[in-house]
């Protein structure tokens, strides 16, 4: 993610060197080869007041999430919780990764089921009869959940009125 104008400028100039290689030089091999380097040198001579055009940026990237290997401490930075810790292992030591916020606090990767999902889990077996379709069972459970929620709301309102 780019939040500073200078980074936008530097990134755009870098990418324009790639575009020049493809559009002007008609070279469709990507990367940072000789053709890209020629364009980078040309841009740096034209815009000498700008920082050098590098193959890789050197600025710090702020991310919200860190995945830290519990074996060797290798750290992966991500903007989202997109890394599957159940399926991925550390390439260095084959250890497992633990998700943390960038401020260092641990985050649970397991989401708690919502109240309706919990209700279905507790009551599905009680309502399911032989030959019943899943959709019909879910209609019954939905109706009963709404009734239960309505009763809970009425009880809270009565308690508040009594106070």
PDB file of C-alpha atoms in Angstrom:
ATOM      1  CA  UNK A   1       0.000   0.000   0.000  1.00  0.00           C
ATOM      2  CA  UNK A   2       1.256   3.434  -0.878  1.00  0.00           C
ATOM      3  CA  UNK A   3       0.308   6.356   1.365  1.00  0.00           C
ATOM      4  CA  UNK A   4       2.898   8.971   0.408  1.00  0.00           C
ATOM      5  CA  UNK A   5       3.094  11.034  -2.774  1.00  0.00           C
ATOM      6  CA  UNK A   6       6.828  10.364  -3.153  1.00  0.00           C
ATOM      7  CA  UNK A   7       6.220   6.623  -3.113  1.00  0.00           C
ATOM      8  CA  UNK A   8       3.508   6.964  -5.750  1.00  0.00           C
ATOM      9  CA  UNK A   9       5.878   8.982  -7.941  1.00  0.00           C
ATOM     10  CA  UNK A  10       8.792   6.560  -7.499  1.00  0.00           C
ATOM     11  CA  UNK A  11       6.628   3.490  -8.100  1.00  0.00           C
ATOM     12  CA  UNK A  12       5.009   5.037 -11.167  1.00  0.00           C
ATOM     13  CA  UNK A  13       8.381   5.944 -12.686  1.00  0.00           C
ATOM     14  CA  UNK A  14       9.625   2.393 -12.037  1.00  0.00           C
ATOM     15  CA  UNK A  15       6.526   0.918 -13.705  1.00  0.00           C
ATOM     16  CA  UNK A  16       6.783   3.357 -16.636  1.00  0.00           C
ATOM     17  CA  UNK A  17      10.240   1.936 -17.338  1.00  0.00           C
ATOM     18  CA  UNK A  18       8.558  -1.479 -17.669  1.00  0.00           C
ATOM     19  CA  UNK A  19       5.910   0.038 -19.954  1.00  0.00           C
ATOM     20  CA  UNK A  20       8.576   1.671 -22.156  1.00  0.00           C
ATOM     21  CA  UNK A  21      10.349  -1.668 -22.566  1.00  0.00           C
ATOM     22  CA  UNK A  22       7.104  -3.276 -23.673  1.00  0.00           C
ATOM     23  CA  UNK A  23       5.529  -0.451 -25.748  1.00  0.00           C
ATOM     24  CA  UNK A  24       8.544   1.338 -27.242  1.00  0.00           C
ATOM     25  CA  UNK A  25      11.190  -1.394 -27.357  1.00  0.00           C
ATOM     26  CA  UNK A  26       8.584  -4.091 -28.092  1.00  0.00           C
ATOM     27  CA  UNK A  27      10.296  -6.497 -25.727  1.00  0.00           C
ATOM     28  CA  UNK A  28       7.765  -8.697 -23.972  1.00  0.00           C
ATOM     29  CA  UNK A  29      10.182 -10.336 -21.553  1.00  0.00           C
ATOM     30  CA  UNK A  30       9.436  -8.896 -18.124  1.00  0.00           C
ATOM     31  CA  UNK A  31      11.788  -8.220 -15.294  1.00  0.00           C
ATOM     32  CA  UNK A  32      14.615  -5.836 -14.678  1.00  0.00           C
ATOM     33  CA  UNK A  33      16.945  -6.784 -17.502  1.00  0.00           C
ATOM     34  CA  UNK A  34      19.148  -4.664 -19.755  1.00  0.00           C
ATOM     35  CA  UNK A  35      16.242  -2.921 -21.537  1.00  0.00           C
ATOM     36  CA  UNK A  36      14.614  -1.918 -18.244  1.00  0.00           C
ATOM     37  CA  UNK A  37      17.960  -0.700 -16.886  1.00  0.00           C
ATOM     38  CA  UNK A  38      18.489   1.485 -19.994  1.00  0.00           C
ATOM     39  CA  UNK A  39      15.115   3.174 -19.403  1.00  0.00           C
ATOM     40  CA  UNK A  40      15.850   3.604 -15.699  1.00  0.00           C
ATOM     41  CA  UNK A  41      19.205   5.253 -16.517  1.00  0.00           C
ATOM     42  CA  UNK A  42      17.524   7.476 -19.120  1.00  0.00           C
ATOM     43  CA  UNK A  43      14.843   8.593 -16.631  1.00  0.00           C
ATOM     44  CA  UNK A  44      17.444   9.277 -13.947  1.00  0.00           C
ATOM     45  CA  UNK A  45      19.405  11.477 -16.374  1.00  0.00           C
ATOM     46  CA  UNK A  46      16.258  13.419 -17.355  1.00  0.00           C
ATOM     47  CA  UNK A  47      14.969  13.687 -13.772  1.00  0.00           C
ATOM     48  CA  UNK A  48      18.273  13.991 -11.925  1.00  0.00           C
ATOM     49  CA  UNK A  49      16.650  15.571  -8.859  1.00  0.00           C
ATOM     50  CA  UNK A  50      14.650  12.396  -8.151  1.00  0.00           C
ATOM     51  CA  UNK A  51      15.996   9.468  -6.138  1.00  0.00           C
ATOM     52  CA  UNK A  52      17.549   6.596  -8.111  1.00  0.00           C
ATOM     53  CA  UNK A  53      15.147   4.180  -9.788  1.00  0.00           C
ATOM     54  CA  UNK A  54      15.826   0.881  -8.087  1.00  0.00           C
ATOM     55  CA  UNK A  55      14.783  -2.659  -8.897  1.00  0.00           C
ATOM     56  CA  UNK A  56      13.268  -2.981  -5.409  1.00  0.00           C
ATOM     57  CA  UNK A  57      11.982  -0.277  -3.112  1.00  0.00           C
ATOM     58  CA  UNK A  58      13.717   0.376   0.189  1.00  0.00           C
ATOM     59  CA  UNK A  59      10.944   1.976   2.224  1.00  0.00           C
ATOM     60  CA  UNK A  60       9.287   0.408   5.236  1.00  0.00           C
ATOM     61  CA  UNK A  61       5.874  -1.097   4.578  1.00  0.00           C
ATOM     62  CA  UNK A  62       3.368  -0.850   7.417  1.00  0.00           C
ATOM     63  CA  UNK A  63       1.130  -3.897   7.628  1.00  0.00           C
ATOM     64  CA  UNK A  64      -1.650  -4.808  10.002  1.00  0.00           C
ATOM     65  CA  UNK A  65      -0.749  -8.477  10.428  1.00  0.00           C
ATOM     66  CA  UNK A  66       2.416 -10.476  11.054  1.00  0.00           C
ATOM     67  CA  UNK A  67       2.862 -14.218  10.660  1.00  0.00           C
ATOM     68  CA  UNK A  68       5.742 -15.357  12.863  1.00  0.00           C
ATOM     69  CA  UNK A  69       7.256 -18.828  12.564  1.00  0.00           C
ATOM     70  CA  UNK A  70       7.245 -20.610  15.913  1.00  0.00           C
ATOM     71  CA  UNK A  71      10.392 -22.479  14.872  1.00  0.00           C
ATOM     72  CA  UNK A  72      12.873 -19.899  13.609  1.00  0.00           C
ATOM     73  CA  UNK A  73      11.119 -16.550  14.036  1.00  0.00           C
ATOM     74  CA  UNK A  74      10.844 -15.835  10.285  1.00  0.00           C
ATOM     75  CA  UNK A  75       8.297 -13.007   9.877  1.00  0.00           C
ATOM     76  CA  UNK A  76       5.856 -12.523   7.001  1.00  0.00           C
ATOM     77  CA  UNK A  77       3.952  -9.241   6.725  1.00  0.00           C
ATOM     78  CA  UNK A  78       0.419  -9.055   5.330  1.00  0.00           C
ATOM     79  CA  UNK A  79      -2.259  -6.368   4.993  1.00  0.00           C
ATOM     80  CA  UNK A  80      -5.030  -8.955   5.489  1.00  0.00           C
ATOM     81  CA  UNK A  81      -5.482 -12.310   7.220  1.00  0.00           C
ATOM     82  CA  UNK A  82      -4.902 -14.026   3.870  1.00  0.00           C
ATOM     83  CA  UNK A  83      -2.207 -16.515   4.859  1.00  0.00           C
ATOM     84  CA  UNK A  84      -3.529 -20.029   5.560  1.00  0.00           C
ATOM     85  CA  UNK A  85      -1.623 -21.142   8.665  1.00  0.00           C
ATOM     86  CA  UNK A  86      -3.173 -24.624   8.463  1.00  0.00           C
ATOM     87  CA  UNK A  87      -1.745 -25.308   4.999  1.00  0.00           C
ATOM     88  CA  UNK A  88       1.476 -23.263   4.892  1.00  0.00           C
ATOM     89  CA  UNK A  89       4.722 -23.948   6.699  1.00  0.00           C
ATOM     90  CA  UNK A  90       7.974 -22.025   7.017  1.00  0.00           C
ATOM     91  CA  UNK A  91      10.304 -22.513   4.045  1.00  0.00           C
ATOM     92  CA  UNK A  92      13.330 -22.144   6.315  1.00  0.00           C
ATOM     93  CA  UNK A  93      12.618 -24.585   9.163  1.00  0.00           C
ATOM     94  CA  UNK A  94       9.218 -26.137   8.254  1.00  0.00           C
ATOM     95  CA  UNK A  95       7.728 -24.659  11.428  1.00  0.00           C
ATOM     96  CA  UNK A  96       4.195 -23.317  11.836  1.00  0.00           C
ATOM     97  CA  UNK A  97       3.173 -19.668  11.708  1.00  0.00           C
ATOM     98  CA  UNK A  98       1.323 -17.769  14.412  1.00  0.00           C
ATOM     99  CA  UNK A  99      -0.803 -14.774  13.441  1.00  0.00           C
ATOM    100  CA  UNK A 100      -0.168 -11.555  15.372  1.00  0.00           C
ATOM    101  CA  UNK A 101      -1.217  -7.973  14.993  1.00  0.00           C
ATOM    102  CA  UNK A 102       1.593  -5.639  14.009  1.00  0.00           C
ATOM    103  CA  UNK A 103       1.398  -4.150  17.509  1.00  0.00           C
ATOM    104  CA  UNK A 104       2.489  -7.581  18.804  1.00  0.00           C
ATOM    105  CA  UNK A 105      -0.787  -8.845  20.256  1.00  0.00           C
ATOM    106  CA  UNK A 106      -1.933 -12.360  19.353  1.00  0.00           C
ATOM    107  CA  UNK A 107      -5.094 -12.800  17.304  1.00  0.00           C
ATOM    108  CA  UNK A 108      -7.343 -15.816  17.326  1.00  0.00           C
ATOM    109  CA  UNK A 109      -7.692 -17.200  13.806  1.00  0.00           C
ATOM    110  CA  UNK A 110     -10.803 -19.136  14.834  1.00  0.00           C
ATOM    111  CA  UNK A 111     -14.013 -17.211  14.404  1.00  0.00           C
ATOM    112  CA  UNK A 112     -16.768 -17.870  16.911  1.00  0.00           C
ATOM    113  CA  UNK A 113     -20.035 -18.956  15.308  1.00  0.00           C
ATOM    114  CA  UNK A 114     -22.874 -16.430  15.404  1.00  0.00           C
ATOM    115  CA  UNK A 115     -25.898 -17.031  17.642  1.00  0.00           C
ATOM    116  CA  UNK A 116     -28.028 -18.513  14.854  1.00  0.00           C
ATOM    117  CA  UNK A 117     -25.275 -20.956  13.840  1.00  0.00           C
ATOM    118  CA  UNK A 118     -24.951 -22.029  17.493  1.00  0.00           C
ATOM    119  CA  UNK A 119     -28.747 -22.445  17.692  1.00  0.00           C
ATOM    120  CA  UNK A 120     -28.767 -24.609  14.545  1.00  0.00           C
ATOM    121  CA  UNK A 121     -25.907 -26.722  15.873  1.00  0.00           C
ATOM    122  CA  UNK A 122     -27.757 -27.350  19.147  1.00  0.00           C
ATOM    123  CA  UNK A 123     -31.222 -27.964  17.665  1.00  0.00           C
ATOM    124  CA  UNK A 124     -30.838 -29.444  14.164  1.00  0.00           C
ATOM    125  CA  UNK A 125     -30.840 -33.046  15.384  1.00  0.00           C
ATOM    126  CA  UNK A 126     -33.967 -32.442  17.491  1.00  0.00           C
ATOM    127  CA  UNK A 127     -35.953 -31.049  14.544  1.00  0.00           C
ATOM    128  CA  UNK A 128     -34.724 -33.336  11.761  1.00  0.00           C
ATOM    129  CA  UNK A 129     -37.234 -36.120  11.122  1.00  0.00           C
ATOM    130  CA  UNK A 130     -36.885 -39.019   8.684  1.00  0.00           C
ATOM    131  CA  UNK A 131     -37.575 -37.923   5.105  1.00  0.00           C
ATOM    132  CA  UNK A 132     -37.443 -34.187   5.902  1.00  0.00           C
ATOM    133  CA  UNK A 133     -35.586 -31.902   3.539  1.00  0.00           C
ATOM    134  CA  UNK A 134     -32.774 -29.755   4.881  1.00  0.00           C
ATOM    135  CA  UNK A 135     -34.560 -26.590   3.705  1.00  0.00           C
ATOM    136  CA  UNK A 136     -37.664 -27.526   5.721  1.00  0.00           C
ATOM    137  CA  UNK A 137     -35.618 -28.146   8.872  1.00  0.00           C
ATOM    138  CA  UNK A 138     -33.910 -24.771   8.409  1.00  0.00           C
ATOM    139  CA  UNK A 139     -37.294 -23.012   8.040  1.00  0.00           C
ATOM    140  CA  UNK A 140     -38.435 -24.504  11.347  1.00  0.00           C
ATOM    141  CA  UNK A 141     -35.166 -23.578  13.069  1.00  0.00           C
ATOM    142  CA  UNK A 142     -35.307 -20.051  11.671  1.00  0.00           C
ATOM    143  CA  UNK A 143     -38.857 -19.609  12.950  1.00  0.00           C
ATOM    144  CA  UNK A 144     -37.977 -20.971  16.411  1.00  0.00           C
ATOM    145  CA  UNK A 145     -34.831 -18.805  16.614  1.00  0.00           C
ATOM    146  CA  UNK A 146     -36.878 -15.691  15.810  1.00  0.00           C
ATOM    147  CA  UNK A 147     -39.453 -16.661  18.438  1.00  0.00           C
ATOM    148  CA  UNK A 148     -36.729 -17.189  21.027  1.00  0.00           C
ATOM    149  CA  UNK A 149     -35.098 -13.847  20.168  1.00  0.00           C
ATOM    150  CA  UNK A 150     -38.492 -12.126  20.422  1.00  0.00           C
ATOM    151  CA  UNK A 151     -39.108 -13.677  23.856  1.00  0.00           C
ATOM    152  CA  UNK A 152     -35.643 -12.601  25.047  1.00  0.00           C
ATOM    153  CA  UNK A 153     -36.278  -9.037  23.867  1.00  0.00           C
ATOM    154  CA  UNK A 154     -39.656  -8.925  25.631  1.00  0.00           C
ATOM    155  CA  UNK A 155     -38.109 -10.217  28.871  1.00  0.00           C
ATOM    156  CA  UNK A 156     -35.394  -7.532  28.768  1.00  0.00           C
ATOM    157  CA  UNK A 157     -38.008  -4.843  28.100  1.00  0.00           C
ATOM    158  CA  UNK A 158     -40.101  -6.060  31.069  1.00  0.00           C
ATOM    159  CA  UNK A 159     -37.036  -6.039  33.343  1.00  0.00           C
ATOM    160  CA  UNK A 160     -36.147  -2.516  32.218  1.00  0.00           C
ATOM    161  CA  UNK A 161     -39.724  -1.334  32.803  1.00  0.00           C
ATOM    162  CA  UNK A 162     -39.684  -2.810  36.324  1.00  0.00           C
ATOM    163  CA  UNK A 163     -36.509  -0.864  37.208  1.00  0.00           C
TER     164      UNK A 163
END
